[in-house]
XYZ file of C-alpha atoms in Angstrom:
745
model
C 0.000 0.000 0.000
C 2.795 2.424 0.854
C 4.564 1.808 -2.445
C 1.333 2.576 -4.278
C 0.725 5.657 -2.134
C 4.300 6.883 -2.691
C 3.864 6.723 -6.470
C 0.469 8.439 -6.397
C 1.633 11.228 -4.077
C 4.814 11.751 -6.088
C 3.042 12.267 -9.410
C 0.306 14.507 -7.972
C 2.939 16.638 -6.235
C 4.869 16.936 -9.513
C 1.764 18.050 -11.384
C 0.808 20.614 -8.753
C 4.268 22.157 -8.413
C 5.017 22.144 -12.155
C 1.755 23.996 -12.817
C 2.633 26.533 -10.135
C 6.151 27.063 -11.479
C 4.751 27.394 -14.981
C 2.793 30.430 -13.756
C 5.584 31.824 -11.591
C 7.945 31.871 -14.578
C 5.435 33.133 -17.152
C 4.977 29.845 -18.979
C 8.596 29.578 -20.140
C 9.052 25.938 -21.146
C 12.777 25.841 -20.343
C 12.081 26.530 -16.654
C 9.379 23.869 -16.741
C 11.893 21.333 -18.069
C 14.482 22.358 -15.495
C 11.883 21.847 -12.785
C 11.047 18.355 -14.030
C 14.729 17.466 -14.191
C 15.226 18.883 -10.678
C 12.398 16.724 -9.352
C 13.909 13.569 -10.842
C 17.373 14.484 -9.584
C 15.976 15.140 -6.098
C 14.119 11.823 -6.092
C 17.294 10.049 -7.161
C 19.240 11.774 -4.361
C 16.649 10.803 -1.775
C 16.667 7.196 -2.944
C 20.465 7.024 -2.824
C 20.859 8.361 0.741
C 23.256 6.306 2.826
C 21.707 3.886 5.274
C 20.890 0.235 5.832
C 18.426 -1.291 3.424
C 17.264 -4.281 5.451
C 15.397 -2.384 8.158
C 11.614 -2.009 8.099
C 11.133 1.694 8.743
C 7.347 1.488 8.886
C 6.659 4.236 11.473
C 9.211 6.594 9.934
C 7.809 5.951 6.468
C 4.286 6.751 7.646
C 5.442 10.042 9.123
C 7.430 10.859 5.973
C 4.432 10.331 3.678
C 2.075 12.292 5.936
C 4.455 15.236 6.328
C 5.145 15.292 2.581
C 1.429 15.498 1.823
C 0.860 18.273 4.359
C 3.861 20.174 2.984
C 2.427 20.302 -0.547
C 0.146 23.352 0.052
C 3.063 25.060 1.789
C 5.217 24.551 -1.308
C 2.431 26.103 -3.412
C 2.471 29.155 -1.145
C 6.268 29.309 -1.414
C 6.153 29.378 -5.229
C 3.429 32.028 -5.336
C 5.211 34.288 -2.887
C 8.641 33.724 -4.381
C 8.699 36.562 -6.905
C 7.575 39.126 -4.347
C 9.834 37.787 -1.600
C 12.875 37.810 -3.894
C 12.293 41.402 -4.972
C 10.945 41.028 -8.505
C 9.301 43.982 -10.210
C 5.692 43.173 -11.075
C 5.558 41.658 -14.562
C 9.353 41.263 -14.807
C 11.561 38.201 -14.576
C 13.638 37.502 -11.524
C 17.407 37.367 -12.071
C 18.349 33.911 -13.297
C 20.117 32.865 -10.085
C 17.052 33.806 -8.007
C 14.795 31.887 -10.361
C 16.926 28.800 -9.853
C 16.895 29.364 -6.095
C 13.089 29.455 -6.042
C 12.895 26.402 -8.292
C 15.263 24.357 -6.137
C 13.606 25.449 -2.887
C 10.175 24.376 -4.105
C 11.109 21.077 -5.816
C 14.008 19.501 -3.938
C 12.526 18.993 -0.417
C 9.489 17.012 -1.544
C 11.286 15.118 -4.296
C 14.054 14.000 -1.941
C 11.516 13.006 0.711
C 9.517 10.897 -1.729
C 12.660 9.323 -3.187
C 13.597 8.272 0.345
C 10.021 7.066 0.890
C 10.316 4.742 -2.103
C 13.609 3.375 -0.816
C 12.171 2.625 2.602
C 8.970 1.163 1.171
C 10.857 -1.001 -1.333
C 13.266 -2.211 1.358
C 10.368 -3.178 3.625
C 8.705 -4.962 0.737
C 11.902 -6.859 -0.098
C 12.060 -8.170 3.481
C 8.538 -9.482 2.914
C 9.705 -11.251 -0.248
C 8.694 -8.649 -2.854
C 11.337 -8.092 -5.538
C 12.641 -4.616 -6.314
C 11.282 -4.917 -9.857
C 7.799 -5.641 -8.535
C 8.093 -2.808 -5.999
C 9.029 -0.519 -8.895
C 5.924 -1.710 -10.732
C 3.636 -1.086 -7.754
C 5.023 2.431 -7.354
C 4.495 3.041 -11.088
C 0.921 1.807 -10.831
C 0.368 4.284 -8.001
C 1.817 7.037 -10.196
C -0.602 6.054 -12.968
C -3.474 6.310 -10.494
C -2.229 9.693 -9.261
C -2.000 10.999 -12.829
C -5.504 9.790 -13.621
C -6.914 11.277 -10.401
C -5.273 14.652 -11.067
C -6.488 14.656 -14.677
C -10.071 13.888 -13.669
C -9.907 16.502 -10.915
C -8.778 19.232 -13.307
C -11.385 18.129 -15.834
C -14.013 18.546 -13.127
C -12.816 22.099 -12.463
C -10.802 21.492 -9.282
C -8.232 24.238 -8.804
C -4.551 23.491 -8.261
C -4.482 24.794 -4.689
C -7.645 22.867 -3.858
C -6.044 19.666 -5.142
C -2.997 20.276 -2.943
C -5.221 20.886 0.089
C -7.216 17.747 -0.643
C -4.041 15.672 -0.832
C -2.875 17.173 2.473
C -6.040 15.878 4.128
C -6.566 12.530 2.427
C -3.036 11.080 2.413
C -2.438 11.396 6.193
C -5.837 9.771 6.799
C -4.895 6.823 4.571
C -1.494 6.485 6.238
C -3.030 6.488 9.725
C -5.644 3.899 8.768
C -2.990 1.677 7.220
C -0.789 2.035 10.311
C -3.767 1.203 12.508
C -4.327 -2.004 10.587
C -0.651 -2.841 11.150
C -1.181 -2.079 14.879
C 1.401 0.667 14.941
C -1.056 3.066 16.549
C -4.006 2.463 18.803
C -7.197 2.002 16.832
C -9.142 4.516 18.966
C -6.539 7.215 18.404
C -6.485 6.454 14.708
C -10.253 6.749 14.431
C -10.282 10.124 16.211
C -7.523 11.542 14.010
C -9.032 10.216 10.784
C -12.488 11.566 11.630
C -10.930 14.925 12.411
C -9.137 14.966 9.076
C -12.266 13.970 7.179
C -14.251 16.742 8.878
C -11.691 19.525 8.424
C -10.662 18.736 4.837
C -13.994 19.845 3.263
C -13.812 23.080 5.258
C -10.260 23.656 4.073
C -11.319 22.996 0.483
C -14.134 25.533 0.759
C -11.729 28.077 2.241
C -9.103 27.405 -0.459
C -10.942 29.526 -3.052
C -10.590 32.614 -0.867
C -6.954 31.767 -0.111
C -6.338 31.276 -3.830
C -7.584 34.801 -4.552
C -5.484 36.289 -1.745
C -2.344 34.543 -2.958
C -2.932 35.778 -6.509
C -3.217 39.325 -5.143
C 0.435 39.110 -4.074
C 1.365 39.500 -7.753
C -1.865 41.149 -8.999
C -3.207 43.554 -6.349
C -6.275 44.456 -8.446
C -7.329 40.871 -9.221
C -11.058 40.350 -9.765
C -11.038 36.705 -10.855
C -8.590 33.813 -11.119
C -9.160 30.279 -12.398
C -7.083 27.269 -13.384
C -7.931 25.694 -16.714
C -6.426 22.487 -18.144
C -4.002 24.698 -20.075
C -3.161 27.778 -18.015
C -3.981 29.925 -14.995
C -6.368 32.672 -16.006
C -6.190 35.913 -14.029
C -8.260 39.029 -14.665
C -7.508 42.414 -13.113
C -9.459 45.658 -13.247
C -8.283 49.160 -12.436
C -9.628 52.599 -13.413
C -11.961 51.092 -16.004
C -9.233 49.026 -17.702
C -9.630 45.241 -17.665
C -6.556 43.031 -18.253
C -6.418 39.295 -18.898
C -3.350 37.185 -18.041
C -2.505 33.606 -19.039
C 0.150 32.120 -16.763
C 0.763 35.713 -15.645
C 1.542 36.834 -19.216
C -0.599 39.756 -20.389
C -2.896 38.444 -23.126
C -5.287 41.353 -23.592
C -6.234 44.664 -22.040
C -9.411 46.489 -22.896
C -7.771 49.802 -23.891
C -5.402 48.427 -26.520
C -5.750 48.769 -30.281
C -3.100 46.199 -31.186
C -5.792 43.646 -31.950
C -6.593 45.740 -35.029
C -3.212 44.962 -36.619
C -3.551 41.224 -37.156
C -7.251 41.372 -38.021
C -7.208 44.213 -40.548
C -3.751 43.762 -42.088
C -4.888 40.222 -42.843
C -8.439 40.973 -44.006
C -7.408 43.878 -46.244
C -5.213 41.511 -48.285
C -8.398 39.975 -49.747
C -10.780 41.825 -52.069
C -13.926 40.472 -50.357
C -13.367 38.044 -47.444
C -16.819 36.507 -46.992
C -15.913 33.374 -45.048
C -13.393 33.755 -42.224
C -11.760 31.414 -39.718
C -10.107 32.707 -36.543
C -7.970 30.274 -34.550
C -7.746 31.748 -31.046
C -8.062 35.473 -30.415
C -11.568 35.520 -28.921
C -10.538 37.248 -25.710
C -8.334 39.669 -27.647
C -11.441 40.852 -29.500
C -9.881 39.964 -32.857
C -13.185 38.392 -33.876
C -14.955 41.726 -33.208
C -12.456 43.438 -35.480
C -12.911 40.852 -38.238
C -16.677 41.219 -37.955
C -16.328 44.843 -39.103
C -15.539 43.481 -42.589
C -19.110 42.137 -42.764
C -18.344 38.458 -43.473
C -21.096 36.016 -44.289
C -19.619 33.595 -41.787
C -16.979 33.901 -39.081
C -15.891 30.721 -37.282
C -13.919 31.282 -34.067
C -12.088 28.268 -32.606
C -10.826 28.283 -29.018
C -9.278 25.385 -27.148
C -9.715 26.710 -23.594
C -13.348 27.159 -22.544
C -12.387 28.382 -19.074
C -10.289 31.199 -20.528
C -13.125 32.413 -22.733
C -15.771 32.140 -20.012
C -13.727 34.026 -17.404
C -12.517 36.726 -19.807
C -15.893 37.377 -21.392
C -17.594 37.600 -18.008
C -15.149 40.273 -16.875
C -14.898 42.060 -20.241
C -18.645 42.157 -20.862
C -19.209 45.834 -20.024
C -15.899 47.061 -21.456
C -16.612 45.551 -24.901
C -20.368 46.029 -25.091
C -20.257 48.445 -28.054
C -17.959 46.150 -30.016
C -20.290 43.232 -29.363
C -23.177 45.213 -30.867
C -21.206 45.817 -34.076
C -20.298 42.140 -34.320
C -23.876 40.994 -33.785
C -25.189 43.403 -36.390
C -22.859 42.751 -39.320
C -22.762 38.996 -39.478
C -23.083 35.647 -37.726
C -20.199 34.474 -35.550
C -19.908 30.862 -34.509
C -17.766 29.983 -31.504
C -16.283 26.484 -31.360
C -14.402 24.879 -28.458
C -12.043 22.425 -30.097
C -8.373 21.919 -30.840
C -7.595 24.174 -33.851
C -5.390 21.529 -35.475
C -8.344 19.151 -35.399
C -10.841 21.771 -36.560
C -8.715 22.713 -39.574
C -9.162 19.194 -40.959
C -12.915 19.702 -41.369
C -14.118 20.043 -44.969
C -14.714 23.775 -45.414
C -13.419 26.644 -47.564
C -12.440 30.076 -46.258
C -11.291 33.335 -47.793
C -9.275 34.250 -44.717
C -7.661 32.238 -41.928
C -6.208 34.211 -39.022
C -3.932 32.347 -36.588
C -3.972 34.138 -33.237
C -1.985 31.512 -31.321
C 0.602 32.466 -28.669
C 4.242 32.569 -29.737
C 5.839 29.154 -30.478
C 7.563 28.797 -27.133
C 6.448 25.240 -26.333
C 5.430 22.004 -27.955
C 1.775 22.946 -27.546
C 2.022 26.298 -29.345
C 4.758 25.341 -31.821
C 2.279 23.105 -33.657
C 0.526 26.205 -35.049
C 3.678 27.373 -36.845
C 4.854 24.259 -38.722
C 4.957 23.092 -42.329
C 2.325 20.464 -41.647
C -0.076 22.992 -40.124
C 0.359 25.492 -42.950
C -0.343 22.802 -45.538
C -3.544 21.959 -43.672
C -4.503 25.657 -43.760
C -3.866 25.814 -47.515
C -6.320 22.953 -48.072
C -9.030 24.958 -46.316
C -8.398 28.205 -48.237
C -9.960 29.281 -51.514
C -7.501 29.768 -54.443
C -7.225 33.471 -53.598
C -7.532 32.899 -49.835
C -5.219 34.580 -47.335
C -3.439 33.271 -44.240
C -2.397 35.768 -41.532
C -0.469 35.329 -38.294
C 1.698 37.337 -35.915
C 5.146 36.678 -34.431
C 6.730 38.762 -31.650
C 9.512 40.902 -33.070
C 11.096 44.080 -31.756
C 10.431 47.239 -33.749
C 13.997 48.505 -33.405
C 16.694 46.033 -32.327
C 16.182 42.587 -33.913
C 18.619 39.992 -32.556
C 19.942 37.032 -34.508
C 17.874 34.575 -32.473
C 14.664 36.522 -33.168
C 15.519 36.551 -36.878
C 16.182 32.811 -36.853
C 12.830 32.102 -35.232
C 10.917 34.343 -37.632
C 12.785 32.906 -40.622
C 12.037 29.338 -39.520
C 8.301 30.098 -39.615
C 8.489 31.964 -42.943
C 10.328 29.018 -44.507
C 7.697 26.658 -43.128
C 4.992 28.696 -44.901
C 6.654 28.942 -48.320
C 6.168 25.317 -49.456
C 2.402 25.782 -49.070
C 1.942 29.331 -50.421
C 3.277 31.081 -53.508
C 3.391 34.545 -51.928
C 4.609 35.345 -48.407
C 4.976 38.883 -47.062
C 6.318 39.968 -43.661
C 4.969 43.314 -42.449
C 6.890 45.026 -39.614
C 4.133 46.312 -37.310
C 4.277 46.160 -33.499
C 5.431 42.603 -34.209
C 5.886 40.747 -37.481
C 2.563 40.277 -39.294
C 3.005 37.433 -41.794
C 0.489 37.155 -44.660
C 0.498 34.423 -47.314
C -1.583 33.279 -50.266
C -1.461 31.002 -53.298
C -2.449 34.075 -55.308
C -0.522 37.328 -55.628
C -0.850 39.638 -52.629
C -1.237 43.408 -53.156
C 2.140 45.119 -53.404
C 0.710 48.622 -53.801
C -0.353 50.036 -50.454
C -2.963 52.215 -52.147
C -4.983 49.085 -52.891
C -5.257 48.455 -49.159
C -6.008 52.117 -48.482
C -8.893 52.006 -50.975
C -10.300 48.835 -49.383
C -10.024 50.403 -45.949
C -12.039 53.422 -47.095
C -14.715 51.380 -48.871
C -15.403 49.136 -45.869
C -15.917 51.991 -43.358
C -14.267 50.065 -40.529
C -14.020 52.912 -38.015
C -10.682 51.704 -36.659
C -8.439 53.596 -34.251
C -4.998 52.300 -35.229
C -5.387 51.098 -38.811
C -5.583 54.301 -40.844
C -4.322 55.219 -44.350
C -1.258 56.849 -42.777
C -0.524 53.740 -40.725
C -0.817 51.457 -43.755
C 1.553 53.646 -45.765
C 4.015 53.633 -42.861
C 3.997 49.820 -42.654
C 4.473 49.347 -46.402
C 6.783 52.241 -47.263
C 9.055 52.274 -44.206
C 12.574 51.009 -44.974
C 12.218 48.457 -42.144
C 10.112 46.248 -44.424
C 12.762 45.771 -47.098
C 15.521 45.494 -44.509
C 13.647 42.793 -42.580
C 12.937 40.809 -45.764
C 16.617 40.883 -46.732
C 17.820 39.814 -43.296
C 15.317 36.941 -43.149
C 16.730 35.629 -46.420
C 20.293 35.736 -45.121
C 19.971 33.805 -41.849
C 20.502 30.006 -42.146
C 17.327 28.910 -40.375
C 15.676 25.551 -40.962
C 11.958 25.351 -41.700
C 9.951 24.691 -38.540
C 8.042 21.410 -38.614
C 6.224 18.915 -36.417
C 9.104 16.448 -36.577
C 11.829 19.103 -36.134
C 10.394 21.926 -33.980
C 13.360 24.298 -34.180
C 11.169 27.318 -33.569
C 10.570 26.952 -29.868
C 14.252 26.140 -29.340
C 15.021 29.634 -30.651
C 12.413 30.947 -28.215
C 14.170 29.259 -25.301
C 17.476 30.852 -26.309
C 15.727 34.222 -26.667
C 14.561 33.893 -23.078
C 18.059 33.028 -21.874
C 19.554 36.049 -23.671
C 17.648 38.287 -21.249
C 19.986 37.039 -18.518
C 23.063 36.133 -20.595
C 23.324 38.651 -23.471
C 26.348 36.884 -24.980
C 24.035 34.087 -26.120
C 22.693 36.371 -28.844
C 25.698 35.222 -30.882
C 24.917 31.531 -30.393
C 24.273 29.786 -33.725
C 22.197 26.688 -33.103
C 22.001 25.858 -36.799
C 25.627 24.668 -36.705
C 24.539 21.815 -34.424
C 21.161 21.090 -36.023
C 22.413 17.960 -37.785
C 25.212 15.547 -36.793
C 26.595 15.522 -40.334
C 27.474 19.228 -39.872
C 29.576 18.611 -36.790
C 33.361 18.917 -37.164
C 35.037 15.499 -37.644
C 36.973 15.874 -34.401
C 33.734 16.457 -32.458
C 32.147 13.359 -34.005
C 35.255 11.298 -33.194
C 35.358 12.488 -29.568
C 31.668 11.711 -29.010
C 31.967 8.191 -30.443
C 35.180 7.538 -28.502
C 33.676 8.710 -25.196
C 30.499 6.645 -25.606
C 32.397 3.482 -26.548
C 34.977 4.072 -23.835
C 32.387 4.448 -21.091
C 30.499 1.376 -22.306
C 33.611 -0.803 -22.361
C 34.701 0.505 -18.965
C 31.336 -0.457 -17.484
C 31.702 -3.862 -19.122
C 35.108 -4.387 -17.530
C 34.129 -3.001 -14.118
C 31.348 -5.504 -13.655
C 29.915 -3.973 -10.486
C 28.781 -0.968 -12.514
C 26.677 -3.062 -14.908
C 23.421 -3.120 -12.946
C 23.569 0.640 -12.426
C 24.294 1.155 -16.132
C 21.321 -1.025 -17.105
C 19.058 0.913 -14.719
C 20.365 4.162 -16.226
C 19.629 2.902 -19.758
C 16.113 1.892 -18.684
C 15.368 5.401 -17.417
C 17.106 7.190 -20.295
C 15.596 5.185 -23.173
C 12.173 4.960 -21.557
C 11.964 8.726 -21.052
C 13.122 9.375 -24.644
C 10.388 7.106 -26.017
C 7.762 8.663 -23.763
C 8.786 12.161 -24.881
C 8.776 11.258 -28.598
C 5.415 9.496 -28.378
C 3.666 12.294 -26.492
C 5.211 15.070 -28.567
C 4.281 13.362 -31.853
C 0.721 12.835 -30.660
C 0.530 16.428 -29.457
C 1.671 17.753 -32.820
C -0.586 15.554 -34.942
C -3.757 15.047 -32.920
C -4.127 17.834 -30.396
C -2.928 19.256 -27.090
C -5.822 18.352 -24.818
C -4.638 17.982 -21.261
C -6.820 14.944 -20.534
C -5.372 13.070 -23.535
C -1.810 13.756 -22.444
C -2.648 12.607 -18.932
C -4.038 9.381 -20.360
C -0.828 8.828 -22.342
C 1.379 9.332 -19.284
C -0.850 6.871 -17.439
C -0.377 4.342 -20.291
C 3.411 4.569 -19.886
C 3.125 4.072 -16.124
C 0.859 1.050 -16.617
C 3.521 -0.318 -18.975
C 6.105 0.003 -16.207
C 3.829 -1.999 -13.924
C 3.166 -4.605 -16.614
C 6.899 -5.074 -17.170
C 7.475 -5.503 -13.452
C 4.689 -8.095 -13.279
C 6.146 -9.983 -16.245
C 9.620 -9.905 -14.696
C 8.231 -11.240 -11.428
C 6.872 -14.312 -13.211
C 10.180 -14.996 -14.974
C 11.816 -18.233 -13.829
C 14.608 -17.297 -11.471
C 16.310 -20.565 -10.523
C 19.438 -19.131 -12.101
C 19.606 -15.428 -11.444
C 22.229 -14.767 -14.124
C 20.223 -16.540 -16.793
C 16.983 -14.832 -15.769
C 18.626 -11.418 -15.652
C 20.296 -11.902 -19.012
C 17.048 -12.914 -20.680
C 15.208 -10.021 -19.117
C 17.860 -7.614 -20.373
C 17.776 -9.054 -23.903
C 13.975 -8.923 -23.989
C 13.814 -5.387 -22.620
C 16.564 -3.949 -24.801
C 15.120 -5.653 -27.870
C 11.682 -4.214 -27.101
C 13.169 -0.734 -26.572
C 14.966 -0.911 -29.927
C 11.861 -2.210 -31.713
C 9.654 0.523 -30.204
C 12.165 3.196 -31.184
C 12.317 1.926 -34.778
C 8.528 1.686 -34.960
C 8.106 5.271 -33.693
C 10.736 6.501 -36.165
C 8.871 4.779 -39.016
C 5.513 6.240 -37.990
C 6.862 9.785 -37.605
C 8.999 9.744 -40.758
C 6.113 8.384 -42.825
C 3.693 11.007 -41.539
C 1.311 8.209 -40.544
C -1.623 9.458 -38.510
C -1.800 8.011 -35.011
C -4.843 7.777 -32.786
C -5.007 8.147 -29.025
C -5.244 4.380 -28.655
C -2.301 3.738 -30.990
C -0.048 6.160 -29.125
C -1.158 4.740 -25.778
C -0.244 1.227 -26.940
C 3.182 2.433 -28.095
C 3.822 4.065 -24.720
C 2.554 0.949 -22.957
C 5.121 -1.073 -24.909
C 7.849 1.479 -24.142
C 7.064 1.389 -20.418
C 7.020 -2.412 -20.398
C 10.378 -2.587 -22.171
C 11.986 -0.055 -19.814
C 10.646 -1.944 -16.799
C 12.086 -5.242 -18.084
C 15.526 -3.642 -18.431
C 15.263 -2.211 -14.911
C 14.215 -5.616 -13.595
C 17.249 -7.191 -15.252
C 19.478 -4.796 -13.315
C 18.112 -6.193 -10.055
C 18.779 -9.836 -11.019
C 21.593 -9.903 -13.537
C 24.770 -9.176 -11.607
C 24.228 -10.041 -7.945
C 24.118 -13.334 -6.094
C 24.594 -14.297 -2.460
C 28.117 -15.480 -1.708
C 26.965 -17.450 1.336
C 28.075 -14.789 3.790
C 25.155 -12.410 3.292
C 26.948 -10.217 0.773
C 26.160 -9.454 -2.852
C 28.951 -10.452 -5.235
C 29.344 -10.309 -8.998
C 28.728 -13.342 -11.130
C 31.596 -14.711 -13.190
C 31.089 -15.257 -16.952
C 27.877 -17.268 -17.482
C 29.553 -20.546 -18.508
C 31.363 -20.933 -15.216
C 28.703 -19.719 -12.811
C 27.042 -21.940 -10.263
C 23.398 -21.281 -9.520
C 22.884 -18.453 -7.114
C 20.041 -16.684 -5.422
C 19.663 -13.094 -4.361
C 18.746 -12.185 -0.821
C 16.927 -8.879 -0.141
C 20.015 -7.277 1.358
C 22.094 -7.978 -1.734
C 20.213 -5.549 -3.992
C 21.115 -1.845 -3.704
C 17.555 -0.510 -3.774
C 18.410 3.167 -3.554
C 21.339 3.009 -5.951
C 19.462 1.270 -8.771
C 16.389 3.453 -8.389
C 18.613 6.554 -8.358
C 20.398 5.403 -11.531
C 17.051 4.900 -13.265
C 15.897 8.391 -12.293
C 19.227 9.919 -13.302
C 18.786 8.436 -16.781
C 15.261 9.814 -17.017
C 16.408 13.228 -15.796
C 19.138 13.439 -18.432
C 16.782 12.256 -21.175
C 14.134 14.836 -20.266
C 16.648 17.661 -20.592
C 18.496 16.399 -23.663
C 15.378 15.395 -25.595
C 13.333 18.513 -24.995
C 16.088 21.121 -25.165
C 18.480 19.634 -27.733
C 17.463 16.445 -29.526
C 13.896 17.113 -30.637
C 14.315 20.752 -31.723
C 17.675 20.287 -33.438
C 17.812 16.639 -34.519
C 14.072 15.982 -34.768
C 11.723 13.274 -33.535
C 12.904 10.677 -36.052
C 16.558 10.990 -35.032
C 15.568 10.894 -31.355
C 13.636 7.660 -31.897
C 16.583 6.188 -33.838
C 18.844 7.151 -30.933
C 16.797 4.945 -28.608
C 17.407 1.969 -30.891
C 21.112 2.827 -30.928
C 21.338 3.125 -27.141
C 19.501 -0.179 -26.708
C 21.838 -1.865 -29.186
C 24.935 -0.468 -27.497
C 23.663 -1.601 -24.102
C 23.765 -5.205 -25.338
C 27.495 -5.002 -24.607
C 26.558 -4.924 -20.912
C 24.538 -8.163 -21.087
């Protein structure tokens, strides 16, 4: 029970804290990845703490789990207060060292505690005859349950703080009941404490909404509403008649701006008579109200986040009443809540498609700026239809990284559209069409006059400035010169540039970093390629010679390859099928169930000869890892559509394979030498039969090695491999790692 509870609590705590850090650091994906890696590193450290493994630490484990659960709401409060406590200016980033300090302070204590909890629980289970592989599977099954519970809770509208408070009440009650059954506490005392927890938890949950609002006011003193959606934290503030909407604390819209006119009208004026329009996002920015001024026959608006629209419209209702009247009068608007990538596959034809997605700073948003997406848009456009989108770009100083990102999107558009124009407005407005776009600004000026739009920002003078300013020609020339690759689903280079752009705010020298040099291994200098191959082979052979390192190396490979496959599978599904939170939660659960299935299969493996059983487990697991990697590479490279069930099955297979390799690490290299110590087996031909006693297996060390491999894979895959090498190369790498690991068997 405690193994299961450790896994469930660990995953729920990860979800809660990662969501909080995502808001605290303005949705920057690099910080999110660092936080995930920190959690895994902390768990590995906790599992590897020095101490005896053959002691049943039942009472201490119960206290550790209960305290960890109660500490979760406190960690939420720490993250929310961190920016203010560390002296950040409202709306500005903390210095990089202070950001790391806040990240470490919020993630390490709980992760280390739960890593230690697994070690103690697994050690107690081993004394009872449960193998480490099976203990690993039980903990993974608990993690799958925790992921499912958190997903269902968010789907039901439970807020992040409320979930943390609920965990703080429920987990101690479960621990006390379980301890009471084991007669570690008096049953009467247990009943009193549990009843008290069950009575106070609902009150705490009811009070959490008020606490949530008060905590939000630390960063937004004029907050009027705050809600967590499956995709972001929505915060609305109001002051002196101005209403502002924030997503993950990033300003999305404020009621006094006129910037929403740029994307809407610079796009719509490219077409002689845009009768049928499609807007992907942009509802709360009032872009649909601006498009409605062009009197379309039909305007479809697609939003993925219903909570965002509901909260924003409720607070913006009075401020945008006059605009609503214009929109209702000139034409019908249909609002759809669906993933835009899915909606764009519907059979329909439009004169204008406006993409109002956030900048491509993550896997979720990058999918609206890729070759595959732009080809899908082309299929929905009439022959003279127009595509319009916006990218953030400074009006004055444009750095190399910003140029590379913009160029990667422009080059992704060009295969689908004959004409592409980049207009330097407050950002970069990109318009494209299969037909010829107007090159004479007076054509747009005439259309503006004939449509009587009544705009504040878009005027004849403004249009002439955008088209005749020397910035336009200069920007076009510079975009042609930079060596950027086209952004795509399988090689999402765009959000890698965004991550570097974020880092340049703290380390300006990175503006000179040229990632394109490292975007493909065949571009690397020969000496670099030689050194990499030599180091990898050298380490592998050294591990082979130093036999005691083999089990740790196998556990490391299990974590590294398993995390790579999980990342590739989820990212490919996200790019092709959608970014719905509940689907991604289901996929993570499928991987965790695979880990449990592998542990169950390993537990049923005949173990009369530990070396033989371990060797077969390793061969089966490594073979399955290689096969899954090759299968994923084939599916991604072939552009084959995958369903939710197909991806879940692939991740189930990946989890099973990784678990088999981990199980082999617990049985392959250790036997009892007759004196209660674990010793290495000699080469298979000369080995007598041996059995493993619970004290022979280094529970913490193997679990820590597995987590260290997963931690490294999460960083390398998301920051380097997928953006620069692509999903196909990453999947091939898994097959290569699995093949190389055969040397260890």
